[in-house]
Each structure stands twice: as structure tokens, then as C-alpha cells.
mmCIF file of C-alpha atoms and ligand atoms in Angstrom:
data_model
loop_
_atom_site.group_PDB
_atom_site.id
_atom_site.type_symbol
_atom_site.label_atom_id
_atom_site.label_comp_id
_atom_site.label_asym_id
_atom_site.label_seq_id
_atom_site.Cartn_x
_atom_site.Cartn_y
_atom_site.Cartn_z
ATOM 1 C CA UNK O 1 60.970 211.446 220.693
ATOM 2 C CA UNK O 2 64.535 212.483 220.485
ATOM 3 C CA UNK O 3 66.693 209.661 220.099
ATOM 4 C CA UNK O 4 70.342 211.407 219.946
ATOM 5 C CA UNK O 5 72.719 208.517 221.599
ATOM 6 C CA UNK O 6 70.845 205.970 219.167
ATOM 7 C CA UNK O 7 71.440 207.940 216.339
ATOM 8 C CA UNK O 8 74.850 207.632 216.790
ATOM 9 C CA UNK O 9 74.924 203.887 217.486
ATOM 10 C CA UNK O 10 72.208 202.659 214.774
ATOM 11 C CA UNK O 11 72.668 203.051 210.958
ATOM 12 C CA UNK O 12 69.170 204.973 211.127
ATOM 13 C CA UNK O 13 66.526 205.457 213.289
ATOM 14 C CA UNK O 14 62.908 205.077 213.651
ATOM 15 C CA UNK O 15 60.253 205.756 216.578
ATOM 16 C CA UNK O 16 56.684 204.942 216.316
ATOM 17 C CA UNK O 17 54.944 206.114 219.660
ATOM 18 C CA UNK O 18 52.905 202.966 218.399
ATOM 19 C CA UNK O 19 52.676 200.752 216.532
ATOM 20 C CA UNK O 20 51.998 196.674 215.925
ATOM 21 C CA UNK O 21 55.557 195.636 216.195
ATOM 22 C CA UNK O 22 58.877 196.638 215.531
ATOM 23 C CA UNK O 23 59.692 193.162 214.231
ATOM 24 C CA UNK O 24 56.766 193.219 211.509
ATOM 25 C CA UNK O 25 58.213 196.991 211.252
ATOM 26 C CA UNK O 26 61.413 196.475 210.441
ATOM 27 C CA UNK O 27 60.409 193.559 207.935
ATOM 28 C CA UNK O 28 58.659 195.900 206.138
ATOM 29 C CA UNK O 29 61.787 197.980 206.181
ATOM 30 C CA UNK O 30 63.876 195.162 204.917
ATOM 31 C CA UNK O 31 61.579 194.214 202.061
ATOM 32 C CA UNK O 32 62.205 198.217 201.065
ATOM 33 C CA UNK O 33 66.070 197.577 201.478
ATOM 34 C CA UNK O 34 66.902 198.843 204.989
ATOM 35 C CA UNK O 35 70.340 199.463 205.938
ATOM 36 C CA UNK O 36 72.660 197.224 208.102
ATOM 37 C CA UNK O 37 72.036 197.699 211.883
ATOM 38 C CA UNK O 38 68.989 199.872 210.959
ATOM 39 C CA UNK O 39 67.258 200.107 213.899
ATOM 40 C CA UNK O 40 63.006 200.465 214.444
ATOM 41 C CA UNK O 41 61.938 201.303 218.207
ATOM 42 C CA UNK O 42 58.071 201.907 219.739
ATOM 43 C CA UNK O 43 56.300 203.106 222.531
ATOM 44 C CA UNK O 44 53.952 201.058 222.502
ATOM 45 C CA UNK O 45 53.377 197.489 220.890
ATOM 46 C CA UNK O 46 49.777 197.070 219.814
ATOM 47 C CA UNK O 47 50.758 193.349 218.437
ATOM 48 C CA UNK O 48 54.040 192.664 220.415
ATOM 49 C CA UNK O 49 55.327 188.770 219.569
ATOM 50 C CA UNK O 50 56.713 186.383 221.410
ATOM 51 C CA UNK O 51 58.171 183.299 220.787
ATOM 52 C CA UNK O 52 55.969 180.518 219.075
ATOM 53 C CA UNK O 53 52.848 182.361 218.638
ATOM 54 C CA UNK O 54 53.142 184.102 221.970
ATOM 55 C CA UNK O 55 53.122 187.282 222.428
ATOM 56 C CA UNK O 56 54.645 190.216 224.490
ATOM 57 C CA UNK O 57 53.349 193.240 226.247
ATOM 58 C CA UNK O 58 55.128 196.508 226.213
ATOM 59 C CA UNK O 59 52.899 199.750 227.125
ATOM 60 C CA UNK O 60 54.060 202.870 227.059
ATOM 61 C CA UNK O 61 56.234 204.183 229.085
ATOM 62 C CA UNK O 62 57.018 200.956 230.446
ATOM 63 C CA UNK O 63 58.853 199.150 227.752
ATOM 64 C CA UNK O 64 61.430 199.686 224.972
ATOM 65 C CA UNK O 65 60.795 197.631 222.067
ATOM 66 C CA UNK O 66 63.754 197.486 219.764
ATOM 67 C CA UNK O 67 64.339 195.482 216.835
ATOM 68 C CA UNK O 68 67.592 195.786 214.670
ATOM 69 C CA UNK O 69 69.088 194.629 211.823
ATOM 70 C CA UNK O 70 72.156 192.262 211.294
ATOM 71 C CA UNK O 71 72.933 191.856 207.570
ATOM 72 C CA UNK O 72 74.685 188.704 206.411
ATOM 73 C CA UNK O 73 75.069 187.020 210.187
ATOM 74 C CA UNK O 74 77.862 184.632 208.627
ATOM 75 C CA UNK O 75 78.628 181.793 210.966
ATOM 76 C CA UNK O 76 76.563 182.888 213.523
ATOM 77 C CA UNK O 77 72.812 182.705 213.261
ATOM 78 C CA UNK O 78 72.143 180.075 215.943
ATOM 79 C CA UNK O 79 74.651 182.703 217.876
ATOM 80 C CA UNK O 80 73.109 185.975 217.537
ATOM 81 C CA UNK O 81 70.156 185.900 219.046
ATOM 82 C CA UNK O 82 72.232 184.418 222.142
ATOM 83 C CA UNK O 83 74.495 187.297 221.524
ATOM 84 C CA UNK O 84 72.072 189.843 221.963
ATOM 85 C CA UNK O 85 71.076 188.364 225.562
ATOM 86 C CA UNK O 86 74.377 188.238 226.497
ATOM 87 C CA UNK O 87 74.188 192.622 225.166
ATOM 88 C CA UNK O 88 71.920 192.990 227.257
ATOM 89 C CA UNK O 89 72.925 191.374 230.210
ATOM 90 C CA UNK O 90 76.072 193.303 229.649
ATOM 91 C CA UNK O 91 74.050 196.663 229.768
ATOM 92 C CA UNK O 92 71.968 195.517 232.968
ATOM 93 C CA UNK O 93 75.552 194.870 234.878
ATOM 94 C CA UNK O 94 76.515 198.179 233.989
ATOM 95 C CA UNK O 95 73.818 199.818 235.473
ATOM 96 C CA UNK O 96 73.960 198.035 238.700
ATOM 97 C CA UNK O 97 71.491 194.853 237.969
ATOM 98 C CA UNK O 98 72.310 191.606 238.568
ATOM 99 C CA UNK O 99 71.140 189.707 235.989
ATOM 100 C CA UNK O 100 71.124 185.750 234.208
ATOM 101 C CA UNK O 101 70.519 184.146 231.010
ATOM 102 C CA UNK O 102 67.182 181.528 230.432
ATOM 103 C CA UNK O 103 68.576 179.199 227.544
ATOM 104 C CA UNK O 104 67.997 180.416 225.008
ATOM 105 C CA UNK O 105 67.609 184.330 225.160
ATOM 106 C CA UNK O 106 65.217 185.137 228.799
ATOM 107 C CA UNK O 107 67.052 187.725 230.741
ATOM 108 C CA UNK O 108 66.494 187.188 233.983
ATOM 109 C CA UNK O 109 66.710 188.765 237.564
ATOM 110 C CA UNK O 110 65.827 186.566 240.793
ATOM 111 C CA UNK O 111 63.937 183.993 238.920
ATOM 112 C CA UNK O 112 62.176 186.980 237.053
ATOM 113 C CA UNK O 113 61.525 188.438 233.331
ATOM 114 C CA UNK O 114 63.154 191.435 232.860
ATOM 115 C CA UNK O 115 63.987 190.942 228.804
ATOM 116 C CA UNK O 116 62.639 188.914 225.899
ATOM 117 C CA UNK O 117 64.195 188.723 222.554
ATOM 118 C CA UNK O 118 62.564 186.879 219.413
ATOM 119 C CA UNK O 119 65.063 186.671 216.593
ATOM 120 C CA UNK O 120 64.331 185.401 212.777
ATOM 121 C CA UNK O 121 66.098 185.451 209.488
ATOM 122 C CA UNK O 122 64.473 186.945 206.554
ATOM 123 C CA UNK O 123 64.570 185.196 203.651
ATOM 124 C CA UNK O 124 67.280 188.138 202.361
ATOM 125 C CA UNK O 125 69.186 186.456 205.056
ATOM 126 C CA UNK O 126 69.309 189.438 207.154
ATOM 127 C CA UNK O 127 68.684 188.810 210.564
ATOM 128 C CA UNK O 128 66.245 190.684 212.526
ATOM 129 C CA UNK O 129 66.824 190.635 216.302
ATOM 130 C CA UNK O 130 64.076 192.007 218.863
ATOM 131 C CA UNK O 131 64.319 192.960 221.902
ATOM 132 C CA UNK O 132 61.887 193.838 224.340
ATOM 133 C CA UNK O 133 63.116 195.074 227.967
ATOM 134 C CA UNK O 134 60.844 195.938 231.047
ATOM 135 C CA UNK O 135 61.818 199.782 232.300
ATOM 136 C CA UNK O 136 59.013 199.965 234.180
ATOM 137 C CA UNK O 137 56.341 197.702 236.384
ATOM 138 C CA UNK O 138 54.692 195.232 234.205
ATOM 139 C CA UNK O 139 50.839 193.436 234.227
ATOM 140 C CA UNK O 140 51.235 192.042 238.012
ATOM 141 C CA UNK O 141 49.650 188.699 236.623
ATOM 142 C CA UNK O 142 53.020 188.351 234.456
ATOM 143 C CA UNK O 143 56.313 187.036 236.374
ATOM 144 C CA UNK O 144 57.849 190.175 235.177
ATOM 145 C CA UNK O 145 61.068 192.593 236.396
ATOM 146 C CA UNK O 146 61.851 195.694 235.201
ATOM 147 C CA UNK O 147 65.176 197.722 235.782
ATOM 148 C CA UNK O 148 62.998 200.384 237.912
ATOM 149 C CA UNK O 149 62.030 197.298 240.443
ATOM 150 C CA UNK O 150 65.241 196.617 240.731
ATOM 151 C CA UNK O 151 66.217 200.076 241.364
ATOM 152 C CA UNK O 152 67.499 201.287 238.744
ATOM 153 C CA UNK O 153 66.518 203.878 235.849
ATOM 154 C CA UNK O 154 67.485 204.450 232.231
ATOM 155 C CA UNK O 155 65.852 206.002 229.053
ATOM 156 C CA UNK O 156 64.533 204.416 226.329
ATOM 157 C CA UNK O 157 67.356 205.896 224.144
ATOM 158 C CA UNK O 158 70.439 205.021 226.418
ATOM 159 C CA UNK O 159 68.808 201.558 227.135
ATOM 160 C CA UNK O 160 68.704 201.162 223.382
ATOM 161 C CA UNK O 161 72.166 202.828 222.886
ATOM 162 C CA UNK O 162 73.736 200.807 225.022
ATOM 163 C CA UNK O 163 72.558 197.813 223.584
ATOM 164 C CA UNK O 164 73.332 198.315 220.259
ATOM 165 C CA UNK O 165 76.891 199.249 221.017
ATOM 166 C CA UNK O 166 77.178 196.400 222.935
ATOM 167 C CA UNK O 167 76.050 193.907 220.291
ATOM 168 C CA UNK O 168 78.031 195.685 217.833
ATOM 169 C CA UNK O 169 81.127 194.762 220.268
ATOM 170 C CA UNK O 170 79.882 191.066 220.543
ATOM 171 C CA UNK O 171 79.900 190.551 217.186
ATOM 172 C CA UNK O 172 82.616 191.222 216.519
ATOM 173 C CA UNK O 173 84.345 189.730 218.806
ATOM 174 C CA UNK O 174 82.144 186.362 218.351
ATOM 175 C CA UNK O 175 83.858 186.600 214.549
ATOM 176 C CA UNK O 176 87.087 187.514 216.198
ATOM 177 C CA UNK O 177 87.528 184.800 218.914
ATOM 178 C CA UNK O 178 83.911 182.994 219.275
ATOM 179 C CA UNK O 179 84.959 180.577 222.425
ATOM 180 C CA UNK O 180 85.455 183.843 224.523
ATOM 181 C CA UNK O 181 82.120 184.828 224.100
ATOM 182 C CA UNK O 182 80.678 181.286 224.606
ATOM 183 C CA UNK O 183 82.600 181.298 227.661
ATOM 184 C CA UNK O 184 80.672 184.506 228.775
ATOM 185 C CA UNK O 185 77.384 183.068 227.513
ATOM 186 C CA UNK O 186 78.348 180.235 229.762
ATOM 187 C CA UNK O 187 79.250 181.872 232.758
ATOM 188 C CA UNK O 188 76.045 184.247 232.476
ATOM 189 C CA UNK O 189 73.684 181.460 232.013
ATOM 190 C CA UNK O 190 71.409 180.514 234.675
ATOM 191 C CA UNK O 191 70.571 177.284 232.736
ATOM 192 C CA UNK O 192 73.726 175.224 232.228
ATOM 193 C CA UNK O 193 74.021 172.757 235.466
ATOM 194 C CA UNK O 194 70.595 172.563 236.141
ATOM 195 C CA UNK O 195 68.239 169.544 235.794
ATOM 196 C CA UNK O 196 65.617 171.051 233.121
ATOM 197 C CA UNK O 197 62.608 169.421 231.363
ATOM 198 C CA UNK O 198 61.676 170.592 227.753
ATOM 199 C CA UNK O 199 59.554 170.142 225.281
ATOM 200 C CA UNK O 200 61.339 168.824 221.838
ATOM 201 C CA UNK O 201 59.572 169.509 218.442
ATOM 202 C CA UNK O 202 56.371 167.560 217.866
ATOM 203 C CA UNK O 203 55.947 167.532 221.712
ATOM 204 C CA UNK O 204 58.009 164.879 223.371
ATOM 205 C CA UNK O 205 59.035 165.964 226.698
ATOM 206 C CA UNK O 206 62.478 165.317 227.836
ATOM 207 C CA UNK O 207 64.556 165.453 231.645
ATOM 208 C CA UNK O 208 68.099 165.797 231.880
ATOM 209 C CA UNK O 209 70.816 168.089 232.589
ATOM 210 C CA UNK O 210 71.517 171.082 230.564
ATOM 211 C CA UNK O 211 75.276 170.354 230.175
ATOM 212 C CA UNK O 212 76.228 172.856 226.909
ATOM 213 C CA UNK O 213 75.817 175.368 224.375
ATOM 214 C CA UNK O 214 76.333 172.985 221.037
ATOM 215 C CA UNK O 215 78.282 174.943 218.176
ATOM 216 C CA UNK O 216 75.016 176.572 216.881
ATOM 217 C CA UNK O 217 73.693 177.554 219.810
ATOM 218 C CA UNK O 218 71.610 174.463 220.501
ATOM 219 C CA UNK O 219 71.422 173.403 224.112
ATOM 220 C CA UNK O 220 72.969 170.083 224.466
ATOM 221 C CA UNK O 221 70.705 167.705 227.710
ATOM 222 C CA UNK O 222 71.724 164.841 228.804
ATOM 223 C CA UNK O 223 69.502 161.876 229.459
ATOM 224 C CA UNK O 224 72.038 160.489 229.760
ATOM 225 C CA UNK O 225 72.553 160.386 226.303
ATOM 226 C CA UNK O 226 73.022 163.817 224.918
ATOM 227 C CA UNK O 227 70.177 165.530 223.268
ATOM 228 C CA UNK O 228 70.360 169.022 221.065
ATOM 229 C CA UNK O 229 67.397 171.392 221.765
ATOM 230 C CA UNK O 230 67.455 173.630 218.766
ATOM 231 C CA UNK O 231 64.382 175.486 219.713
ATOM 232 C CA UNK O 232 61.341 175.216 222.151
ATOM 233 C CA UNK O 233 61.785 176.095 225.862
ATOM 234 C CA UNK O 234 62.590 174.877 228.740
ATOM 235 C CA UNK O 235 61.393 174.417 232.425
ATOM 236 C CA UNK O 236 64.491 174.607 235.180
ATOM 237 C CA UNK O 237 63.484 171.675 238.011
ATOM 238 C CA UNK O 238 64.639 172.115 241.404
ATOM 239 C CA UNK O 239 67.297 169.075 242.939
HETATM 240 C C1 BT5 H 1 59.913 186.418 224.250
HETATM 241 O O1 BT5 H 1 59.029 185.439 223.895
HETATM 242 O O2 BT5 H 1 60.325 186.612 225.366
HETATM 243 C C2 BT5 H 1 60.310 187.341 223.108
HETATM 244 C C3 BT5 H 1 59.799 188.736 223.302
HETATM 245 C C4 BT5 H 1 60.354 189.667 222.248
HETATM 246 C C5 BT5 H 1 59.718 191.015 222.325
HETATM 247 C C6 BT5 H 1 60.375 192.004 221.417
HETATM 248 S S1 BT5 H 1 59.815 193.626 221.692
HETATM 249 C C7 BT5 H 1 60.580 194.172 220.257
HETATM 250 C C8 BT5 H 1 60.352 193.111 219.213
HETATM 251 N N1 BT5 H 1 59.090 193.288 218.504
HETATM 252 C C9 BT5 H 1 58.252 192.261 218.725
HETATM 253 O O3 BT5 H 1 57.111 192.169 218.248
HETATM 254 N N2 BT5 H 1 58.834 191.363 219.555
HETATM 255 C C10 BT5 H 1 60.181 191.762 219.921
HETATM 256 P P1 BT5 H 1 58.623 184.223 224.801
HETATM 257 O O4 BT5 H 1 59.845 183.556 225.354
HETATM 258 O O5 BT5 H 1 57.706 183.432 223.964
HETATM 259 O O6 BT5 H 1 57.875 184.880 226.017
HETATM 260 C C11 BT5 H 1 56.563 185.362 225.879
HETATM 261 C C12 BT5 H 1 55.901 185.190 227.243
HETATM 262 O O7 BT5 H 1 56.498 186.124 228.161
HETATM 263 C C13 BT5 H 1 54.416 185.530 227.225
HETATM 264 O O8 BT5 H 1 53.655 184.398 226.926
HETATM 265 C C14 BT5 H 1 54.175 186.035 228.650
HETATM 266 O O9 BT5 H 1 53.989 184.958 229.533
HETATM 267 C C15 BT5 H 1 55.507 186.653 229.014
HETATM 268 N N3 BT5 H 1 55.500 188.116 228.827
HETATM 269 C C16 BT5 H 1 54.798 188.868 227.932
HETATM 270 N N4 BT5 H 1 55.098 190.165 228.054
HETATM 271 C C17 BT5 H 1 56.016 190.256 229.055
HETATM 272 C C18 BT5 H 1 56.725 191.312 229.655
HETATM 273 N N5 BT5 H 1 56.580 192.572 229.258
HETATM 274 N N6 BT5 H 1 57.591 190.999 230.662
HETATM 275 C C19 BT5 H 1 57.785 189.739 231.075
HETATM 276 N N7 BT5 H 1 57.137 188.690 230.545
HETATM 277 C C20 BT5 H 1 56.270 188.941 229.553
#
């Protein structure tokens, strides 16, 4: 596939029509010494993952599965992978979608799953982000969006051009001046306000109110004493 307007956003390029995931991918890469803001993309994810074991399904056609590299994310890991929701939301806007951010990184639209992104640090330190957006109609059984359902349509390499330049851009203006961005994380999140239950590590389950983004991109609840979720999910509760 030809991937022109990536090229020209991404340190490098590489398309698998398919393969088991452009995380494990571009972890491979790394261990080899890939560049910063390398950049792997698929078809067609025969081993797609999720968060905490889960996993994701992108078919061809259907999906774009992008993972990129961030060398050296200094000061901002618990950021970036907020940052990159807060990319794509950006892209979405711009082609006409309306969308919202699921503390931590779910990109929403009407209550729906349009995005998923599953970010790690490699023990180089290099961050690999992923990024996983519905183009097209997803397994029905899934509560699943995709920018053709919500009328619009985009190719794999603008969708992934656009993203990348706009998480270039956040960056660095999150090193520039990060309580901008926070403020846009804030005012894009469809989280912050509402009464939420989660699950803390080890499996306690907590209610409160998701009242902040902490410093490192934990979400701060109150309970009324204020708890930091560093990782886990969370359920939004209605009144
Ligand atoms: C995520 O996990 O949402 C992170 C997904 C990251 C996928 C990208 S694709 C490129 C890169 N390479 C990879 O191997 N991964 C990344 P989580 O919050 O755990 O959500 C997973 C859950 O979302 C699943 O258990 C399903 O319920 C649901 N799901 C799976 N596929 C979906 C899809 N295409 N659209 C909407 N929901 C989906």
C-alpha cells in the first residue's frame, strides 16, 4: 500500500497487510534500534491487544492499526498515552465527528468505541503508543463506532497522517506549556464530573466522582477522600 502523506509525517514507514500486531511489531523494531517516531501500520491484526490481556479486533479494511514510536518521553509518560487520545480526537473534529475522551485513552462517539490506544514503555525507555481506530463497521456484538457510521470517510494513510502530525504538535506543546493541553484533555473528557465506579489494583472496587487528571495522568476520585487511579478502568454511573 502506498503510504505517501505518512511518509512524510513518520521517521519511516512500515505496512504489513497482516500481521500479529503492530505493537509486538514495532518492539521487535526497537530491539533492532528503530528510529524516533518510526512508525509500523497493518491491515489486519491477527493478535490485536488490548488493555490488560484484552484484546482488539481490526480486519481489513475496517481498521487502521498504528503503533509509533516516542523516544525518551521525558516528563511525560503518564501523559502520552493521554496525548495521543487527545491526537486523535483532534483528527476526528477535523473531519466533522464529534467525539469524547473515556479516562484514560477510549475515544468515544455517543457513548460508543470509535478508538483504542494501549501504550507501554520499553525497557530502552522508548515509548510505544498504539492506536487502533474503527474506519469501518465493526463485529455488531462489540459497542463499536467507526468514522464511516458516523458519516464520515478517510484513508488509512491520512487517518494515520493526521495523527501523527497531530501528536507531534501535542508534544510539543505538552513540553512547551503542559497546563494548556491538560486543559484540552479536560475539556474533551467525557469522564471528569461524572460519578464512576472502578476497579483499583488487586480488585477493590471504588464509587466516587472523577474530579481530575493528577500530574501523571492518574485520575484523581473522590470518595470523598481523593483516590489516584493509575491504571485499570472505569465504569461511568448514571445520577
Ligand atoms: C484498548 O484496549 O482499547 C486498546 C486497543 C489498542 C489497539 C491498537 S491497534 C494498534 C496497536 N497494536 C496492538 O496490538 N494494539 C494497538 P481496552 O481498553 O482493553 O479495550 C479492549 C476491549 O475493546 C475489548 O475487550 C473489546 O470489548 C473492545 N473492542 C475490541 N475491538 C474493538 C474495536 N475494533 N472497536 C471497539 N471496541 C473493540
Amino acid at each position: 500500500m502506498r503510504l505517501e502523506l505518512s511518509e512524510k509525517v513518520f521517521s519511516s514507514v512500515s505496512w504489513f497487510d497482516e500481521i500479529d500486531s503492530t505493537n509486538l511489531e514495532l518492539s521487535r523494531r526497537l530491539a533492532a534500534g528503530a528510529e524516533d517516531f518510526s512508525a509500523v501500520l497493518a491491515g489486519k491484526q491477527t493478535q490485536g491487544q488490548g488493555r490488560m490481556g484484552r484484546s482488539w479486533l481490526s480486519e481489513a479494511g475496517t481498521s487502521l492499526s498504528l503503533s509509533i514510536a516516542v523516544v525518551g518521553p521525558r516528563g511525560y509518560p503518564g501523559w502520552l498515552s493521554l496525548i495521543a487520545a487527545l491526537a486523535v480526537n483532534r483528527m476526528l473534529t477535523k473531519i466533522g465527528i464529534q467525539s469524547g475522551i473515556k479516562w484514560p485513552n477510549d475515544v468515544l462517539v455517543d457513548g460508543k468505541k470509535i478508538c483504542g490506544i494501549l501504550s507501554s514503555l520499553e525497557p530502552s525507555g522508548t515509548a510505544i503508543v498504539g492506536i487502533g481506530l474503527n474506519l469501518g463497521a465493526q463485529d455488531p456484538q462489540l459497542n463499536a463506532t467507526s468514522v464511516a457510521q458516523e458519516g464520515s470517510e478517510i484513508s488509512i494513510d491520512q487517518a494515520a497522517a493526521m495523527i501523527g502530525r497531530e501528536l507531534r504538535e501535542l508534544i510539543s506543546e505538552y513540553l512547551k506549556n503542559p497546563e494548556l493541553i491538560k486543559n484540552e484533555y479536560a475539556k474533551a473528557s467525557i469522564t471528569l464530573g461524572q460519578r464512576v465506579r472502578a476497579e483499583l489494583p488487586g480488585g477493590r472496587e471504588i464509587n466516587g466522582i472523577a474530579h481530575e487528571i493528577a500530574p501523571g495522568g492518574e485520575l484523581v476520585i473522590l470518595t470523598p477522600e481523593p483516590k489516584l487511579l493509575s491504571a485499570g478502568d472505569v465504569w461511568h454511573l448514571r445520577g
